[in-house]
Each structure stands twice: as C-alpha cells, then as structure tokens.
Amino acid sequence: MADQFDVIESGRRGHRRWIGLVVVAVLVAVPVVGLVVSREPEAPPPRAAVPEPIRSMRTLSNAPNALYPKPRVKGDDEIVRVVFPDGRRGEVRYPAGLELDRLGVRPFRGVWIDGAYRRLTAPYGGEAEVSKGGPPIRSLTSNVQLWPRQPGSGAYGQVLLFAFGPWRMALYDRFDGLTFEQRMAAAERLRGRVTKDGYLVLSGGGPVRLAEPGDVAQGDPVGPQLWFGSVVGDMVAVIPLPGCAKGSQVPEMMERGRRPARAACHDGVQVAATGGREFVERAVKEIRITLK
C-alpha cells in the first residue's frame, strides 16, 4: 500500500524541490531583515509641550509693610518723629546702637465691632504675608478683601485685609467668626489716612470702635501703638498707657518662644521689647518717648 504522504512527492520532483528551497530561504531572510531594521536608530520622542504661565497668578511685592523714618542725631542718641494710629504725635529717643529707624515702624490698634474685639495689625510682609500667593475669597469693598484662614494661625480665622494707600492692615477674625453684617460694617466704617510723613491714622464709627490709650483686652494693652521691627528679630513696641506701673506686664505678642522679653514704663508710655538679650535690656532702660 502506498504511503499516505506520497501524494506530496508525486509529479515533477525537481521542480518541487526548487520551490522548497525558495520557501526555506524566505523563512530565513525574514528574521535577518527584522534584526537589521531593529538596529536602526529609534525616532526621537515627540517634544513635550511647554506649559504656559498661569495667567491667574498674582504678582506681589515682598517689601516690608513698614515705614523707615529718618532720624536726627543728638549726641550718642537718635530721635525720630512719630505719629500714633490715633493721630497723636511724639518723638522717640534711643541709643544710636539700637538702630530703631532701620527696623522699620508699623501701626497697631485694637478694634471692637458690635462689641466683638479683634486685632488690627500691619503684617510685616504686607499682602504677601496674608495671601501666601493665593487668591482672596472675595472683595467686600474697593479697598477691603476677605482672605482664607492662614495655616498654623491657632485660634485665628479668616482675615480682612484693608488697603490704605501704601499700608496693608489685617483684621484677624476668630474661629467663630464675625457675621457678614459685622464684616461689612468693618469694611465700610473703618477708615485710614496717611500723613505727610507716611504714618497711618485710623478712625471708626457706628458699630466700629477703635481702642484708645489705656484700653485693655485679654489682659493686654490694645490702644494705639507703634511697633519697631518684627517678632522674628529684634522688636520694640511703644504703647501710650496712662498710669502704667513700673513693673508692667509684657504684652502677649512679645512672648514668642523662649526669647528674652521685658517691659517698662516711662512717663505714661510702656516700652516692651523682645529679641537679643543686650538689645532688650538697653531698649527698656534707655528708650524715651515724648508725647506732643
């Protein structure tokens, strides 16, 4: 019986053998061609798209929110003319080595809004210190914006930021928060004017009452004050405080960390200082203020 695969070999044997060799050659050539092609350099990857700048990003100045008064020299001391946030004028005399004029001076004043006490301060870093580069929540008036609560701000809540000429004043709210009506009252009734020599004078009205010399809140004097420097370095607060005792208490704002802090009274004005030990000792002992 013929083998079942004989049919494949039937016919012209030479012709079929040639076809078989061609098939084998093709099968061998395909992988070789693939190998050669694979060694050709790969096409460069497509260029990554260059991101466009974020158009909504705010450009803010990092200049300190402070005034640098020009002192006059008298012996070993320097004297700067000042204006407190209630409009009262005075002179601050200090040893030239303390360089208060180079620290920069800022206003502070407490405020009651419908009986709710809040701090009104000039943040040393200006708007950038409040915004941290982000956007405000909303504008309340043409010169007042509401900003989110700052990280690590403890018991403080959202911030009302006021623009009075070059000055930025921040009203730090509490966790419980002022009502919308109270915030609008503060935005509309709290006013500021800048004197010819660059100081800020504040005024209120209606449900907005600004603290006066001698007023105390939460154990601290909150009347009109001037702050030289900031709590991250050497700092002095000059606070008109009628009847203050020689052993007056250091304001809470001065007691940051474990840095030296002291306070003393001279002729109805409290001088509180924090920073380097030698700076603090000289400041509370030798700074004198004359009120006009």
Tab-separated table of C-alpha atoms in Angstrom:
chain	number	residue	atom	x	y	z
A	1	MET	CA	0.000	0.000	0.000
A	2	ALA	CA	1.441	3.371	-0.981
A	3	ASP	CA	2.375	5.764	1.937
A	4	GLN	CA	-0.315	8.393	2.586
A	5	PHE	CA	2.221	11.229	2.142
A	6	ASP	CA	3.381	10.008	-1.294
A	7	VAL	CA	0.958	12.431	-2.939
A	8	ILE	CA	3.095	15.318	-1.799
A	9	GLU	CA	6.117	13.903	-3.522
A	10	SER	CA	4.326	12.963	-6.770
A	11	GLY	CA	4.721	14.837	-10.037
A	12	ARG	CA	7.947	16.636	-11.059
A	13	ARG	CA	10.333	16.064	-8.148
A	14	GLY	CA	12.982	18.583	-9.273
A	15	HIS	CA	10.504	21.425	-9.585
A	16	ARG	CA	9.024	20.795	-6.131
A	17	ARG	CA	12.488	20.623	-4.564
A	18	TRP	CA	13.335	24.080	-6.003
A	19	ILE	CA	10.141	25.516	-4.575
A	20	GLY	CA	11.016	24.074	-1.182
A	21	LEU	CA	14.424	25.731	-1.201
A	22	VAL	CA	12.859	29.094	-2.026
A	23	VAL	CA	10.433	28.748	0.887
A	24	VAL	CA	13.290	27.913	3.283
A	25	ALA	CA	15.284	30.935	2.047
A	26	VAL	CA	12.354	33.243	2.611
A	27	LEU	CA	11.823	31.911	6.138
A	28	VAL	CA	15.489	32.541	6.977
A	29	ALA	CA	15.555	36.010	5.404
A	30	VAL	CA	12.592	37.421	7.349
A	31	PRO	CA	14.245	37.310	10.817
A	32	VAL	CA	17.513	38.686	9.381
A	33	VAL	CA	15.711	41.671	7.860
A	34	GLY	CA	13.891	42.225	11.161
A	35	LEU	CA	17.216	42.204	13.021
A	36	VAL	CA	18.730	44.785	10.655
A	37	VAL	CA	15.689	47.046	10.933
A	38	SER	CA	15.768	46.818	14.739
A	39	ARG	CA	19.346	48.182	14.754
A	40	GLU	CA	18.377	51.396	13.013
A	41	PRO	CA	18.259	54.437	15.370
A	42	GLU	CA	14.894	54.996	17.014
A	43	ALA	CA	12.897	58.039	16.084
A	44	PRO	CA	13.255	60.853	18.687
A	45	PRO	CA	10.331	61.103	21.116
A	46	PRO	CA	7.846	63.902	20.481
A	47	ARG	CA	8.684	67.177	22.158
A	48	ALA	CA	6.881	67.795	25.415
A	49	ALA	CA	4.552	70.737	25.279
A	50	VAL	CA	5.919	73.733	27.161
A	51	PRO	CA	3.317	74.752	29.786
A	52	GLU	CA	2.062	78.290	29.521
A	53	PRO	CA	2.387	80.514	32.581
A	54	ILE	CA	-0.609	80.540	34.884
A	55	ARG	CA	-2.306	83.775	33.978
A	56	SER	CA	-4.226	83.977	37.250
A	57	MET	CA	-1.066	84.059	39.396
A	58	ARG	CA	-0.774	87.269	41.405
A	59	THR	CA	2.468	89.265	41.419
A	60	LEU	CA	3.069	90.648	44.884
A	61	SER	CA	5.751	92.859	46.355
A	62	ASN	CA	7.761	91.369	49.217
A	63	ALA	CA	8.723	94.809	50.525
A	64	PRO	CA	8.163	95.189	54.281
A	65	ASN	CA	4.876	96.838	55.276
A	66	ALA	CA	6.719	99.387	57.398
A	67	LEU	CA	7.923	102.981	57.467
A	68	TYR	CA	11.604	103.871	57.835
A	69	PRO	CA	11.758	107.348	59.401
A	70	LYS	CA	14.872	109.457	59.052
A	71	PRO	CA	16.353	110.189	62.492
A	72	ARG	CA	18.204	113.234	63.678
A	73	VAL	CA	21.314	112.786	65.790
A	74	LYS	CA	21.732	114.269	69.251
A	75	GLY	CA	24.935	113.214	70.979
A	76	ASP	CA	25.027	109.419	71.227
A	77	ASP	CA	21.280	109.204	70.644
A	78	GLU	CA	18.978	109.349	67.662
A	79	ILE	CA	15.479	110.859	67.618
A	80	VAL	CA	12.617	110.006	65.246
A	81	ARG	CA	9.321	111.831	64.969
A	82	VAL	CA	6.333	109.511	65.060
A	83	VAL	CA	2.562	109.604	64.652
A	84	PHE	CA	0.451	107.066	66.538
A	85	PRO	CA	-2.593	105.454	64.854
A	86	ASP	CA	-4.936	107.808	66.739
A	87	GLY	CA	-3.166	110.868	65.320
A	88	ARG	CA	-1.155	111.709	68.426
A	89	ARG	CA	2.369	112.858	67.639
A	90	GLY	CA	5.549	112.237	69.576
A	91	GLU	CA	9.301	111.708	69.493
A	92	VAL	CA	11.178	108.509	70.235
A	93	ARG	CA	14.708	108.945	71.557
A	94	TYR	CA	17.008	105.918	71.661
A	95	PRO	CA	20.706	104.969	71.719
A	96	ALA	CA	22.035	105.066	68.148
A	97	GLY	CA	23.299	101.498	68.534
A	98	LEU	CA	19.727	100.167	68.712
A	99	GLU	CA	19.080	101.419	65.144
A	100	LEU	CA	15.302	101.567	65.548
A	101	ASP	CA	14.977	103.531	62.309
A	102	ARG	CA	16.416	100.574	60.366
A	103	LEU	CA	13.972	98.116	61.938
A	104	GLY	CA	11.002	99.912	60.378
A	105	VAL	CA	7.886	101.025	62.274
A	106	ARG	CA	4.278	99.762	61.913
A	107	PRO	CA	0.924	100.722	63.489
A	108	PHE	CA	-1.272	98.544	65.724
A	109	ARG	CA	-4.692	99.227	67.223
A	110	GLY	CA	-7.408	97.106	68.767
A	111	VAL	CA	-10.960	97.365	67.444
A	112	TRP	CA	-14.426	96.375	68.661
A	113	ILE	CA	-17.076	95.534	66.067
A	114	ASP	CA	-20.544	95.320	67.629
A	115	GLY	CA	-18.751	94.562	70.901
A	116	ALA	CA	-16.550	91.784	69.429
A	117	TYR	CA	-12.835	92.506	69.954
A	118	ARG	CA	-10.353	91.940	67.112
A	119	ARG	CA	-6.697	92.856	66.483
A	120	LEU	CA	-5.877	95.289	63.686
A	121	THR	CA	-2.215	94.988	62.736
A	122	ALA	CA	0.126	95.851	59.886
A	123	PRO	CA	1.618	92.481	58.811
A	124	TYR	CA	5.356	92.983	58.342
A	125	GLY	CA	5.293	91.157	54.985
A	126	GLY	CA	2.290	93.126	53.716
A	127	GLU	CA	-0.255	91.421	51.466
A	128	ALA	CA	2.121	88.538	50.678
A	129	GLU	CA	2.174	87.557	54.362
A	130	VAL	CA	-1.613	87.174	54.344
A	131	SER	CA	-2.177	85.734	50.869
A	132	LYS	CA	0.715	83.220	50.709
A	133	GLY	CA	0.409	83.678	46.925
A	134	GLY	CA	-3.209	82.515	46.729
A	135	PRO	CA	-6.387	84.344	45.745
A	136	PRO	CA	-8.773	86.120	48.137
A	137	ILE	CA	-12.201	84.702	48.902
A	138	ARG	CA	-13.969	87.900	47.830
A	139	SER	CA	-13.794	91.686	47.836
A	140	LEU	CA	-16.045	93.399	50.363
A	141	THR	CA	-15.345	96.963	49.213
A	142	SER	CA	-12.910	98.635	46.840
A	143	ASN	CA	-10.148	98.528	49.470
A	144	VAL	CA	-11.078	95.509	51.626
A	145	GLN	CA	-10.680	91.828	50.759
A	146	LEU	CA	-11.550	88.675	52.678
A	147	TRP	CA	-8.756	86.074	52.761
A	148	PRO	CA	-8.745	82.421	53.928
A	149	ARG	CA	-7.542	81.405	57.357
A	150	GLN	CA	-3.745	81.142	57.450
A	151	PRO	CA	-2.168	77.723	58.188
A	152	GLY	CA	-0.819	77.495	61.721
A	153	SER	CA	-2.710	80.604	62.868
A	154	GLY	CA	-4.016	78.939	66.016
A	155	ALA	CA	-7.309	80.379	67.221
A	156	TYR	CA	-7.489	82.915	64.409
A	157	GLY	CA	-9.862	82.510	61.478
A	158	GLN	CA	-10.247	84.348	58.174
A	159	VAL	CA	-8.588	87.715	57.568
A	160	LEU	CA	-9.961	91.056	56.422
A	161	LEU	CA	-7.174	92.902	54.602
A	162	PHE	CA	-7.527	96.695	54.308
A	163	ALA	CA	-5.589	98.852	51.826
A	164	PHE	CA	-4.941	102.426	52.981
A	165	GLY	CA	-2.560	103.983	50.479
A	166	PRO	CA	0.716	102.015	50.739
A	167	TRP	CA	-0.327	100.421	54.037
A	168	ARG	CA	-1.934	96.993	54.452
A	169	MET	CA	-3.825	96.408	57.701
A	170	ALA	CA	-5.063	92.948	58.667
A	171	LEU	CA	-8.051	92.306	60.906
A	172	TYR	CA	-7.668	88.725	62.140
A	173	ASP	CA	-11.008	87.073	62.832
A	174	ARG	CA	-11.706	84.241	65.286
A	175	PHE	CA	-12.843	80.680	64.623
A	176	ASP	CA	-16.438	81.578	65.498
A	177	GLY	CA	-16.142	84.435	63.018
A	178	LEU	CA	-17.854	87.774	62.620
A	179	THR	CA	-21.188	87.819	60.846
A	180	PHE	CA	-21.382	89.072	57.268
A	181	GLU	CA	-23.030	92.268	58.516
A	182	GLN	CA	-20.228	92.840	61.036
A	183	ARG	CA	-17.584	92.312	58.378
A	184	MET	CA	-19.312	94.753	56.064
A	185	ALA	CA	-19.559	97.272	58.911
A	186	ALA	CA	-15.802	96.979	59.497
A	187	ALA	CA	-15.069	97.290	55.770
A	188	GLU	CA	-17.260	100.386	55.369
A	189	ARG	CA	-16.718	102.229	58.656
A	190	LEU	CA	-13.010	101.628	59.312
A	191	ARG	CA	-11.066	104.430	57.630
A	192	GLY	CA	-7.401	105.294	57.300
A	193	ARG	CA	-5.447	108.324	56.160
A	194	VAL	CA	-1.737	108.630	55.541
A	195	THR	CA	0.083	111.667	56.977
A	196	LYS	CA	2.623	113.683	55.006
A	197	ASP	CA	5.443	111.856	56.774
A	198	GLY	CA	3.968	108.433	55.897
A	199	TYR	CA	2.258	107.331	59.125
A	200	LEU	CA	-1.224	105.783	59.162
A	201	VAL	CA	-4.022	107.306	61.253
A	202	LEU	CA	-7.168	105.193	61.791
A	203	SER	CA	-10.763	106.125	62.596
A	204	GLY	CA	-14.057	104.262	63.015
A	205	GLY	CA	-17.720	104.956	63.592
A	206	GLY	CA	-21.093	103.349	64.220
A	207	PRO	CA	-20.615	99.751	65.379
A	208	VAL	CA	-16.832	100.049	64.873
A	209	ARG	CA	-14.976	101.400	67.923
A	210	LEU	CA	-11.205	101.745	67.964
A	211	ALA	CA	-9.255	101.231	71.179
A	212	GLU	CA	-7.953	104.300	72.998
A	213	PRO	CA	-4.851	104.671	75.206
A	214	GLY	CA	-5.367	102.683	78.395
A	215	ASP	CA	-7.834	100.177	76.905
A	216	VAL	CA	-7.087	96.541	77.721
A	217	ALA	CA	-8.384	93.335	76.119
A	218	GLN	CA	-7.499	89.769	77.037
A	219	GLY	CA	-5.004	91.126	79.576
A	220	ASP	CA	-3.002	93.228	77.090
A	221	PRO	CA	-2.963	96.935	76.277
A	222	VAL	CA	-4.691	97.363	72.899
A	223	GLY	CA	-4.718	101.121	72.423
A	224	PRO	CA	-2.819	102.843	69.577
A	225	GLN	CA	0.746	101.555	69.351
A	226	LEU	CA	3.837	101.658	67.154
A	227	TRP	CA	5.933	98.540	66.581
A	228	PHE	CA	9.569	98.760	65.515
A	229	GLY	CA	10.851	95.576	63.835
A	230	SER	CA	9.127	92.190	63.944
A	231	VAL	CA	8.936	89.216	66.307
A	232	VAL	CA	11.319	87.176	64.128
A	233	GLY	CA	14.118	89.606	65.080
A	234	ASP	CA	14.579	92.490	67.474
A	235	MET	CA	11.304	94.292	68.202
A	236	VAL	CA	10.119	97.226	70.314
A	237	ALA	CA	6.514	98.266	70.978
A	238	VAL	CA	5.826	101.848	72.085
A	239	ILE	CA	2.430	101.992	73.830
A	240	PRO	CA	0.840	105.112	75.384
A	241	LEU	CA	-0.585	103.711	78.613
A	242	PRO	CA	-1.713	106.291	81.187
A	243	GLY	CA	-0.970	105.226	84.748
A	244	CYS	CA	1.127	102.191	83.795
A	245	ALA	CA	3.250	100.836	86.623
A	246	LYS	CA	6.998	100.292	86.574
A	247	GLY	CA	6.568	96.553	86.794
A	248	SER	CA	4.179	96.391	83.848
A	249	GLN	CA	3.405	93.055	82.253
A	250	VAL	CA	4.982	92.093	78.927
A	251	PRO	CA	2.309	92.015	76.173
A	252	GLU	CA	1.448	88.529	74.943
A	253	MET	CA	2.599	89.312	71.395
A	254	MET	CA	6.153	89.776	72.717
A	255	GLU	CA	6.317	86.401	74.416
A	256	ARG	CA	7.156	84.200	71.441
A	257	GLY	CA	9.250	81.109	72.075
A	258	ARG	CA	11.948	81.410	74.706
A	259	ARG	CA	13.459	84.709	73.628
A	260	PRO	CA	14.118	87.421	76.210
A	261	ALA	CA	11.214	89.869	76.607
A	262	ARG	CA	10.760	92.761	79.024
A	263	ALA	CA	8.576	95.811	79.508
A	264	ALA	CA	8.965	99.086	81.422
A	265	CYS	CA	7.032	102.329	81.798
A	266	HIS	CA	8.377	105.858	81.382
A	267	ASP	CA	6.114	108.902	81.799
A	268	GLY	CA	2.883	107.138	80.881
A	269	VAL	CA	4.311	105.167	77.947
A	270	GLN	CA	5.107	101.491	78.031
A	271	VAL	CA	8.185	100.242	76.192
A	272	ALA	CA	8.133	96.492	75.537
A	273	ALA	CA	10.988	94.704	73.794
A	274	THR	CA	11.947	91.223	72.617
A	275	GLY	CA	14.957	89.821	70.769
A	276	GLY	CA	18.629	89.625	71.734
A	277	ARG	CA	19.283	89.950	75.447
A	278	GLU	CA	21.513	93.046	75.181
A	279	PHE	CA	19.055	94.728	72.790
A	280	VAL	CA	16.131	94.098	75.153
A	281	GLU	CA	17.962	95.393	78.225
A	282	ARG	CA	19.036	98.616	76.530
A	283	ALA	CA	15.646	99.185	74.901
A	284	VAL	CA	13.528	99.051	78.058
A	285	LYS	CA	16.097	101.022	80.045
A	286	GLU	CA	17.123	103.775	77.628
A	287	ILE	CA	14.297	104.434	75.154
A	288	ARG	CA	12.311	107.576	75.975
A	289	ILE	CA	9.118	108.852	74.352
A	290	THR	CA	7.826	112.414	74.406
A	291	LEU	CA	4.155	112.807	73.511
A	292	LYS	CA	3.030	116.038	71.883
